[in-house]
Short mmCIF file of C-alpha atoms in Angstrom, two decimals:
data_model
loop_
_atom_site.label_atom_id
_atom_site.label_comp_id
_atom_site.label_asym_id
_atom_site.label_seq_id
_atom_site.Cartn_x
_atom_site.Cartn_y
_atom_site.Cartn_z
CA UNK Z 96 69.07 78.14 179.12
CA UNK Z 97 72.21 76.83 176.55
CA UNK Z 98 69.55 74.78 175.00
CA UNK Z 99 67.59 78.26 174.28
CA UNK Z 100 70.30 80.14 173.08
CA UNK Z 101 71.56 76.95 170.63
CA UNK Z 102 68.12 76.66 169.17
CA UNK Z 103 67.88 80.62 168.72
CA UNK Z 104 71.79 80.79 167.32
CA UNK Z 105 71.07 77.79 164.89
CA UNK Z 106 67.66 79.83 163.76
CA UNK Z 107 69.55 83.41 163.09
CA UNK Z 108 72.46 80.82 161.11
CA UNK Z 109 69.61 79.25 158.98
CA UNK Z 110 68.32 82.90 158.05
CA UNK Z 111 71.91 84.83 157.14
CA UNK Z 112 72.17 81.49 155.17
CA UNK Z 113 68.59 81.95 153.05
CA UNK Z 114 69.67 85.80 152.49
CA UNK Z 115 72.58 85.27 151.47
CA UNK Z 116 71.82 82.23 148.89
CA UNK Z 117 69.37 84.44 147.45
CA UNK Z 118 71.18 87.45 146.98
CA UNK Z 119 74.22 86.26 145.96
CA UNK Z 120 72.81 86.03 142.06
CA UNK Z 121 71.31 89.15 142.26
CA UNK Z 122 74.51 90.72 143.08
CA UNK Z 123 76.09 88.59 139.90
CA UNK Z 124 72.93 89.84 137.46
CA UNK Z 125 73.79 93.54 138.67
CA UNK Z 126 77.35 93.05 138.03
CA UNK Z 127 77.35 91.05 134.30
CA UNK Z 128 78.47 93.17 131.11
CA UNK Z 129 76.36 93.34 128.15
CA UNK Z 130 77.76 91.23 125.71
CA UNK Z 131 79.45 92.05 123.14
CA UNK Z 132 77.97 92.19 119.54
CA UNK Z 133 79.66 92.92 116.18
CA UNK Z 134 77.97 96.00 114.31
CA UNK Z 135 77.98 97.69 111.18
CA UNK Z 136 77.65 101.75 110.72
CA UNK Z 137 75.63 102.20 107.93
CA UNK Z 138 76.80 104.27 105.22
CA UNK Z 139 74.82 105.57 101.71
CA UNK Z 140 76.45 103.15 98.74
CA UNK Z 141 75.41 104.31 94.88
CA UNK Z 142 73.64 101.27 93.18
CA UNK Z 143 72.58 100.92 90.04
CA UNK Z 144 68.81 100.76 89.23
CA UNK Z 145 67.55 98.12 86.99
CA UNK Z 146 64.40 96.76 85.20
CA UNK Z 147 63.76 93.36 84.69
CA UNK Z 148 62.03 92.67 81.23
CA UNK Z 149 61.09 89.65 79.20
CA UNK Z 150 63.33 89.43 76.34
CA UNK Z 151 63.96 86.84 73.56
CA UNK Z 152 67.42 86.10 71.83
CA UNK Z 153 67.62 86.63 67.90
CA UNK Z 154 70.79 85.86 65.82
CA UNK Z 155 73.14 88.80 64.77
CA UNK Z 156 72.88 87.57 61.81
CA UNK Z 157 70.80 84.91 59.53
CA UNK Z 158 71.12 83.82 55.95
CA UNK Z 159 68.65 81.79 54.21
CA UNK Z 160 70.12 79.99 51.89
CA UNK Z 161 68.24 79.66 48.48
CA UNK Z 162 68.94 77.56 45.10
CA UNK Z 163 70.09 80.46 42.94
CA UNK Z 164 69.89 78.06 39.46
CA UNK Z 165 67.20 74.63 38.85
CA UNK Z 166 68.69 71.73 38.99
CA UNK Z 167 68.32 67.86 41.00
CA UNK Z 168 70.45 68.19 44.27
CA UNK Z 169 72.69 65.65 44.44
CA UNK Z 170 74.82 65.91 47.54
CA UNK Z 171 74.46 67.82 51.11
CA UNK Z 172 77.91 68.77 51.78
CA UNK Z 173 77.47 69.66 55.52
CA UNK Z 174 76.97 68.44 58.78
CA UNK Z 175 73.36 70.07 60.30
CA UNK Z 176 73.90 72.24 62.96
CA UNK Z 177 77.49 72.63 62.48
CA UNK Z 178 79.46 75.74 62.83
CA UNK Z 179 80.45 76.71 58.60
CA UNK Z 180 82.77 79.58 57.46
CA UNK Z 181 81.71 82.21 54.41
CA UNK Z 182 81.93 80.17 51.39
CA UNK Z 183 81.95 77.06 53.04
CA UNK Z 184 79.80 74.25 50.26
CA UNK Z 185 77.21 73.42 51.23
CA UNK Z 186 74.89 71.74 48.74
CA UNK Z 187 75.91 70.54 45.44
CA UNK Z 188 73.34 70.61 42.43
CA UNK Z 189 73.53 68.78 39.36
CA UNK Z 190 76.31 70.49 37.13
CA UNK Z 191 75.73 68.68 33.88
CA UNK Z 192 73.16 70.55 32.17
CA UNK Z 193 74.79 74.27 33.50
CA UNK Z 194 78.56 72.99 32.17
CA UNK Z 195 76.73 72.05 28.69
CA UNK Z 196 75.47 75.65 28.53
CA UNK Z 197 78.76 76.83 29.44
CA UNK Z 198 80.75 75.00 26.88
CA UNK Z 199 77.86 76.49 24.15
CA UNK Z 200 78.70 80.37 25.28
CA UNK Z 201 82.48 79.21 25.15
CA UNK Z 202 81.73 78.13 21.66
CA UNK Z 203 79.59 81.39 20.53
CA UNK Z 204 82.98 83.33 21.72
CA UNK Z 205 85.29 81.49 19.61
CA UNK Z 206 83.05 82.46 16.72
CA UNK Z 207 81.94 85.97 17.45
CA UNK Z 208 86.03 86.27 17.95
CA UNK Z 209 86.74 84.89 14.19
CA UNK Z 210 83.66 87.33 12.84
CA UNK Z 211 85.01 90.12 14.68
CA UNK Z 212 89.09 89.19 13.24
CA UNK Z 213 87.48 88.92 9.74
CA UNK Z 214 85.95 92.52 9.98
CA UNK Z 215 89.05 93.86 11.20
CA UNK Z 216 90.99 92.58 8.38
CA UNK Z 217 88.01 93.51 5.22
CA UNK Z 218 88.35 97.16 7.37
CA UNK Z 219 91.90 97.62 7.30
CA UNK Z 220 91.86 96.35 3.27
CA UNK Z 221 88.99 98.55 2.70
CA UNK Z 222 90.80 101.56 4.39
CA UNK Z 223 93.99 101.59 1.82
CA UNK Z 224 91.09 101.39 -0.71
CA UNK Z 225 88.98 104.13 -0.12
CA UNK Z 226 92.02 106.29 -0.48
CA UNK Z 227 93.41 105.00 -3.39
CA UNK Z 228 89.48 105.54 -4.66
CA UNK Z 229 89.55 101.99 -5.71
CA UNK Z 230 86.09 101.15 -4.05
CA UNK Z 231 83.50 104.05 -2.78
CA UNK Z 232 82.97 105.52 0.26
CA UNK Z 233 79.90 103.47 0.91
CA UNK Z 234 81.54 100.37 0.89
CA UNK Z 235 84.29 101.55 3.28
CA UNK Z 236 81.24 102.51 5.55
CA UNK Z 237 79.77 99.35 5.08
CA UNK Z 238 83.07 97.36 6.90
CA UNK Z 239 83.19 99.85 9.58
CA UNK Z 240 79.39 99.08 10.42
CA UNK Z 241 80.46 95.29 10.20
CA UNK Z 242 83.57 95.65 12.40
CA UNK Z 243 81.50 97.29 15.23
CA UNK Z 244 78.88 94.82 14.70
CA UNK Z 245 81.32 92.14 15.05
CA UNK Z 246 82.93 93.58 18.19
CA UNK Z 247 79.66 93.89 20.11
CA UNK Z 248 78.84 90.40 18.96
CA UNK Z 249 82.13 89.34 21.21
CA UNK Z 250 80.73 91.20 24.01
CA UNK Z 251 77.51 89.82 23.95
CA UNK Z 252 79.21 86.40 24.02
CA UNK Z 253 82.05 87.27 26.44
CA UNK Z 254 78.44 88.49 28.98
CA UNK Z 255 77.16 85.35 27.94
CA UNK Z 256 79.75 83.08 28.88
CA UNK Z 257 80.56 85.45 32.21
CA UNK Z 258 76.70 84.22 33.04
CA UNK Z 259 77.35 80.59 31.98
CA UNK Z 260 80.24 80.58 34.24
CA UNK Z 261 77.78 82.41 37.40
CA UNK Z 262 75.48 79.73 37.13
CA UNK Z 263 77.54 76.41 36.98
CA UNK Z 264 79.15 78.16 39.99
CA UNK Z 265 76.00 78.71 41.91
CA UNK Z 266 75.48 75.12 41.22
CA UNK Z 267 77.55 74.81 44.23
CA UNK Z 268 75.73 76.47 47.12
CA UNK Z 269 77.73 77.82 49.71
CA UNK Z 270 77.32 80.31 52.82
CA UNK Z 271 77.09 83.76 52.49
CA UNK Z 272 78.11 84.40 56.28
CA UNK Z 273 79.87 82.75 58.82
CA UNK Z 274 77.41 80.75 61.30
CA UNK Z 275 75.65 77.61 62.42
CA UNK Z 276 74.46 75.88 59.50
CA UNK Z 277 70.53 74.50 60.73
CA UNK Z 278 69.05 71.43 59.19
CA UNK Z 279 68.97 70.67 55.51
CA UNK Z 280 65.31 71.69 53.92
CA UNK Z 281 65.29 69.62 51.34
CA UNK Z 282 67.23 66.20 50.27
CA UNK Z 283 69.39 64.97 47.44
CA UNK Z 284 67.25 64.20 44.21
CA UNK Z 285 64.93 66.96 45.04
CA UNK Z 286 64.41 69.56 42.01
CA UNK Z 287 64.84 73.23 43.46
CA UNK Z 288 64.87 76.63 41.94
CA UNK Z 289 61.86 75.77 39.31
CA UNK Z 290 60.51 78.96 39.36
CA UNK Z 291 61.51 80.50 41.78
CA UNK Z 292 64.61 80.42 44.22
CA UNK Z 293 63.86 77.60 46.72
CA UNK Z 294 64.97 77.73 50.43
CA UNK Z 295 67.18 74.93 51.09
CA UNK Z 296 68.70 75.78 54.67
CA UNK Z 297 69.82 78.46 57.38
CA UNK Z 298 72.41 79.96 58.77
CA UNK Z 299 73.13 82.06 62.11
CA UNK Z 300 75.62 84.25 63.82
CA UNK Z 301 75.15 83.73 66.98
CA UNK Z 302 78.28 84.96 68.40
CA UNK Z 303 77.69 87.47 68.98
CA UNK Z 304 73.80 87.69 69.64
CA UNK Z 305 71.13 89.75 70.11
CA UNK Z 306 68.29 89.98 72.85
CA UNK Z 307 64.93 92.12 71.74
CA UNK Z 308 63.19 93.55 74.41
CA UNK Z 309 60.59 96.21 75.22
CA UNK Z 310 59.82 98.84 77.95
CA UNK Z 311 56.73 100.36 78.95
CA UNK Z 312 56.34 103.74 77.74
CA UNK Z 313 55.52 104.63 81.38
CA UNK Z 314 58.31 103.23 82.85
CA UNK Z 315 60.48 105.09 80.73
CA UNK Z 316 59.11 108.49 81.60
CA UNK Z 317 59.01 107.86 85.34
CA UNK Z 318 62.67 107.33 85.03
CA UNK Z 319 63.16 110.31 83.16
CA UNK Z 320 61.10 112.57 85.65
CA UNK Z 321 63.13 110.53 88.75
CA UNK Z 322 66.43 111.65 87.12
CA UNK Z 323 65.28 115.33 86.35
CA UNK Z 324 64.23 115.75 89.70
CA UNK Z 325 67.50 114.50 91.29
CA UNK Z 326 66.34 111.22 92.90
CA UNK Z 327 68.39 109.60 90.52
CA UNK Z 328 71.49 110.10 88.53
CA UNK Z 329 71.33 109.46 84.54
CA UNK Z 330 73.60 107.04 82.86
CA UNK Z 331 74.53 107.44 79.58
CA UNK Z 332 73.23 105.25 76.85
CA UNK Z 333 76.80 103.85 75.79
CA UNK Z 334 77.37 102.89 79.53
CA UNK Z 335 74.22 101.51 79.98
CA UNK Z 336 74.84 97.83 81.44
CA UNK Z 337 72.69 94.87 80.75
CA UNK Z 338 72.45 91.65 82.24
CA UNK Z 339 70.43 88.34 81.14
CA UNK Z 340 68.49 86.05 83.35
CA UNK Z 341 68.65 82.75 81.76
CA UNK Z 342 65.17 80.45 82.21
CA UNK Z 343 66.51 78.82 84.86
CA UNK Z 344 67.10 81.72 86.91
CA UNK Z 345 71.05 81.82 86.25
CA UNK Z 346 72.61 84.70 85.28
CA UNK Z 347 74.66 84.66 82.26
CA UNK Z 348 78.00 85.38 83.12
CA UNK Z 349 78.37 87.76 80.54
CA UNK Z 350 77.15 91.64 80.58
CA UNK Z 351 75.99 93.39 76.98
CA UNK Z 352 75.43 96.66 75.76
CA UNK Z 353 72.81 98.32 74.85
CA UNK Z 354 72.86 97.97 71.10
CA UNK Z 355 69.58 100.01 70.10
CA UNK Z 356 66.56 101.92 71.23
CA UNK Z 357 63.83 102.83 69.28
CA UNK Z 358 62.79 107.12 69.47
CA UNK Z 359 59.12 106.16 68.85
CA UNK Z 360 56.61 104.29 70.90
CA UNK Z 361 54.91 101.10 69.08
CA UNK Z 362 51.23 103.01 68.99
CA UNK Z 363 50.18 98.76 69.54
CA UNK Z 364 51.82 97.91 72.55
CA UNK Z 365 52.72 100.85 74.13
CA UNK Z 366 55.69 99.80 74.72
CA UNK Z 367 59.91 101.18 73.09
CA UNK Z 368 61.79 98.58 71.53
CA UNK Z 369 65.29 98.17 72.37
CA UNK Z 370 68.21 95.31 71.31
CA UNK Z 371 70.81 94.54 73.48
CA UNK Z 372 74.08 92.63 72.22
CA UNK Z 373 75.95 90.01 73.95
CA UNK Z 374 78.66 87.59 73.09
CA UNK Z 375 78.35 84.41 73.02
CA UNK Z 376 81.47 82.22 72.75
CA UNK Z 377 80.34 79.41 74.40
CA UNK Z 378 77.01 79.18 72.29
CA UNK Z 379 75.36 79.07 75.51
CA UNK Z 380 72.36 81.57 74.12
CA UNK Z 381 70.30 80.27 71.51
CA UNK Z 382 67.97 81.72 69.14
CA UNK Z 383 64.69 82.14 70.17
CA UNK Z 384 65.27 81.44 74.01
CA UNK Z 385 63.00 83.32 76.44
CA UNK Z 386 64.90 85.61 79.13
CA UNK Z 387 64.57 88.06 81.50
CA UNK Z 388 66.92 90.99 80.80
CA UNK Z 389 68.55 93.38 83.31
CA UNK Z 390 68.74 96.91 82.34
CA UNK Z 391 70.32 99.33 84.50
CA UNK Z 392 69.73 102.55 83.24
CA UNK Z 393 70.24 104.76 86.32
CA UNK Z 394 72.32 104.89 89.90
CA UNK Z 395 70.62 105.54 92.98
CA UNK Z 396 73.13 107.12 95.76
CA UNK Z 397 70.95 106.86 98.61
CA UNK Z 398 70.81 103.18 99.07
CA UNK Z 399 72.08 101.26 101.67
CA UNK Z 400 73.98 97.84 101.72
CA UNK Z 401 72.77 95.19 104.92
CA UNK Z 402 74.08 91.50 105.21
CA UNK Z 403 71.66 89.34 104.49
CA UNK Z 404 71.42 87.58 107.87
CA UNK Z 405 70.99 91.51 109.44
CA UNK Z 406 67.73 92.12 107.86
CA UNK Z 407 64.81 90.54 109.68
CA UNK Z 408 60.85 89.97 108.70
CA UNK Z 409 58.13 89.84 110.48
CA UNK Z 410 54.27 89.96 109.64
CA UNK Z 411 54.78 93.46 109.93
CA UNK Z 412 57.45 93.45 107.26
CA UNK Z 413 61.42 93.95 106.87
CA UNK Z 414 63.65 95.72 109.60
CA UNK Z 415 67.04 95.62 111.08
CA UNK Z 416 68.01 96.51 114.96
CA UNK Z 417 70.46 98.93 115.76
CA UNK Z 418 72.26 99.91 118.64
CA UNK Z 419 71.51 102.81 120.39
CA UNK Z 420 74.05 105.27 122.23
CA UNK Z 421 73.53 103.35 125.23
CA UNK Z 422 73.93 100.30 123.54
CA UNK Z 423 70.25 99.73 123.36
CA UNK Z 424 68.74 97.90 120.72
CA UNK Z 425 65.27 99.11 118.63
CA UNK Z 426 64.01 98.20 115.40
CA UNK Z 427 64.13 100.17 112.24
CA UNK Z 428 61.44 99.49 109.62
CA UNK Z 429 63.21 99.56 106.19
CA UNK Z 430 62.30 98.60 102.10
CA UNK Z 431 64.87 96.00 101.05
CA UNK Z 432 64.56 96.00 97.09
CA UNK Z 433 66.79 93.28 96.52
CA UNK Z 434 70.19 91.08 97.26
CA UNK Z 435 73.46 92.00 95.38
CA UNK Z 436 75.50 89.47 96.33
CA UNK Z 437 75.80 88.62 100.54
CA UNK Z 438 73.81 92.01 100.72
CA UNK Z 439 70.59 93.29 100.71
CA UNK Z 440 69.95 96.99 99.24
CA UNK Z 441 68.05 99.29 101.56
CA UNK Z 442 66.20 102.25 99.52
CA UNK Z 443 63.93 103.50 102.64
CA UNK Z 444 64.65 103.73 106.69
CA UNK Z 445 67.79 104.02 107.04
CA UNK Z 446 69.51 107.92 107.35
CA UNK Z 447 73.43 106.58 107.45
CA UNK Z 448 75.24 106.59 110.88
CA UNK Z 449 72.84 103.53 112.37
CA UNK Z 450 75.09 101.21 113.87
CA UNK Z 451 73.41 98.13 112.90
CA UNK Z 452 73.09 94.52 114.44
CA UNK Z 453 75.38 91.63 112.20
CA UNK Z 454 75.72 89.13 114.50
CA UNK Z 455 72.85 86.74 116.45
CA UNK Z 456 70.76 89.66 115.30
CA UNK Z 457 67.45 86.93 114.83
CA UNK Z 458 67.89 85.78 118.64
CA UNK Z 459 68.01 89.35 119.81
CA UNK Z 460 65.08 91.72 120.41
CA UNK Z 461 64.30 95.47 120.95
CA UNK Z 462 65.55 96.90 124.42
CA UNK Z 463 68.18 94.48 124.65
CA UNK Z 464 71.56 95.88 125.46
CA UNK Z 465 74.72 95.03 124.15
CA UNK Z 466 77.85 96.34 123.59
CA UNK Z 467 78.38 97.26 120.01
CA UNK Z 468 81.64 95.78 118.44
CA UNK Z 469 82.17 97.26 115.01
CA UNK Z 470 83.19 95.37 111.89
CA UNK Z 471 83.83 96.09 108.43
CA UNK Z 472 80.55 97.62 106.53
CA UNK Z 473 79.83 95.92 103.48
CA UNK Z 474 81.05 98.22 99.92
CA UNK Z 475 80.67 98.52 96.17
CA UNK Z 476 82.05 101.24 93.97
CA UNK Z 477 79.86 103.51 92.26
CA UNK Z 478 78.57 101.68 89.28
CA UNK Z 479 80.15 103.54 86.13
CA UNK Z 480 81.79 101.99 82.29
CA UNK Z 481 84.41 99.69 83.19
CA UNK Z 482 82.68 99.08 86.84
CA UNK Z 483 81.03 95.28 86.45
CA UNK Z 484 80.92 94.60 90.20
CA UNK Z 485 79.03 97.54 91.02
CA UNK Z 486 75.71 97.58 92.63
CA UNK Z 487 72.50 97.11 91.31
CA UNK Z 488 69.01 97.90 92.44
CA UNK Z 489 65.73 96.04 91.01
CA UNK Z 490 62.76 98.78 90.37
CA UNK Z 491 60.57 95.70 89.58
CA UNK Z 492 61.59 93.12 92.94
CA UNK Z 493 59.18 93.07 95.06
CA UNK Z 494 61.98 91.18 97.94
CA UNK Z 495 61.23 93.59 100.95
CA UNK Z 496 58.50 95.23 102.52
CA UNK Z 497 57.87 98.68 104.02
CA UNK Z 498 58.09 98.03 107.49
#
């Protein structure tokens, strides 16, 4: 009978034990917080909205420098591709033959002086004369017509020596602007301006420098009829900001204005041209580089700003989750047109208030729950003059997807 109730004790011990081992991590699931996860409320941040164009960098200004009298070049006074001040030499051509022709007018001045002192003197004679009646009237007349005649002859020669002078001086070429002097076009002992005024280098401003781009017509009136309907604010043309793309995919660290756009449409292409300046102290930009300019002609104030590690993908496209009031996660489709910095910018799906997921948020899921910890939401001032760390929106990225 003892053995009976040992065997029957020991069987109810084994069972409490089984029950017990398996609800004892039920009771701990049941009981264990959501955990805790760092959120964002989202909250509408103006951005600017940009266009991305192919552009190509032109000097501010060029100078080609031409022989301006013939003559045998006999010295290149400059280093190519040196920077050269107005003035500056720059080729020497043979002075010989210009100082000879020089020295000649010098010489037909000296004369044309003596003529015209002689005149002077026969007039002044020929003046006490007339009124004494000692020699007639047309005589008198006579040494005034000489006397002019004499004077002009010194002006001739005074012009003639003044263009003597002009050309033994051009037989030193030297810049008409301040620039980068580019290679030499011809060499000592060549014969230029025979004819005509040969080209014998260039030179470039290129600080600052220019950037020539062109818009589509259409793009340009699709802006336009954005901003007039209110889905985008206007900038105005003196605070329009533009940024360079350099070829390999930099940015240029400096922003430009918007120099000049054209009020016609180029009936060829279809397209306005515009000029944007930019300086250049570094000589970074060159003439003739290829670049992708940045225009950013308009803000949009319904964009949003996300971290980039907030915003997820999926074959469906880009979304974020966000925590619901019960701290219940679900996904939110959104457009992500681009990243500004550690952010991307939202245009579509999100309303503001969202409180949305900044932490873990690619190992979490919809219907998870968690308890929503908020941080700091990213910011940017409205972009305005003055404003360079303002935001900017692409209208020709294609980064995110409608979800």
């Amino acid at each position: 009978m003892k053995q009976r109730v040992s065997l029957r004790t020991l069987a109810l011990s084994s069972v409490l034990i089984l029950i017990t081992g398996c609800s004892k991590p039920e009771a701990q699931q049941a009981t264990e917080a959501p955990a805790e996860v760092g959120v964002i409320v989202a909250q509408a941040t103006p951005t600017s909205v940009a266009t991305e164009l192919p552009g190509r960098l032109e000097p501010y200004r060029e100078a080609e420098v031409r022989a301006r009298v013939a003559g045998i070049v006999t010295a290149r006074l400059y280093e190519e591709g040196q920077d050269v001040t107005r003035g500056a030499a720059l080729f020497q051509i043979d002075p010989a033959p210009l100082q000879a022709a020089y020295d000649s007018e010098a010489a037909n001045l000296a004369r044309a002086q003596a003529n015209l002192s002689a005149a002077a003197d026969k007039l002044r004679r020929y003046a006490d004369l007339v009124s004494d009646r000692a020699i007639s009237e047309r005589d008198h007349a006579e040494s005034v017509a000489q006397e002019r005649q004499a004077r002009a002859e010194v002006a001739l020669a005074r012009a003639n020596l003044q263009s003597a002078k002009l050309k033994l001086d051009y037989a030193r070429v030297t810049s008409p602007i301040d620039g980068r002097a580019r290679r030499a076009l011809v060499t000592e002992g060549a014969l230029v301006g025979e004819g005509q005024a040969t080209p014998l280098t260039v030179v470039q401003q290129i600080d600052p420098i220019y950037v020539n781009f062109a818009q589509p017509a259409a793009e340009v009136m699709q802006l336009q009829k954005q901003i007039r309907a209110g889905a985008l604010e206007g900038v105005a043309p003196d605070q329009v900001r533009v940024r360079l793309l350099l070829p390999d995919g930099s940015e240029y660290g400096r922003g430009g204005t918007l120099s000049f756009a054209d009020l016609a449409v180029d009936p060829g292409t279809d397209n306005v041209t515009m000029r944007a300046l930019f300086e250049n102290p570094g000589r970074d930009l060159l003439p003739g580089m290829y670049v992708r300019v940045r225009l950013e002609q308009a803000i949009n104030r319904d964009t949003y700003l996300v971290p980039r590690n907030a915003l997820l993908r999926n074959a469906e496209g880009a979304h974020v989750l966000a925590a619901g009031a019960d701290g219940e996660l679900k996904k939110i489709a959104v457009t992500a047109e681009r990243l500004q910095g550690p952010n991307w910018i939202v245009t579509q799906g999100l309303a503001g208030g969202e409180r949305i997921v900044v932490e873990n948020a690619a190992h979490m899921a919809a219907g998870q729950k968690i308890k929503p910890v908020e941080r700091a939401a990213p910011s940017a001032q409205a972009p305005a003059a003055g404003n360079p760390e303002a935001g900017v929106q692409a209208r020709t990225s294609a980064s995110g997807q409608k979800g």
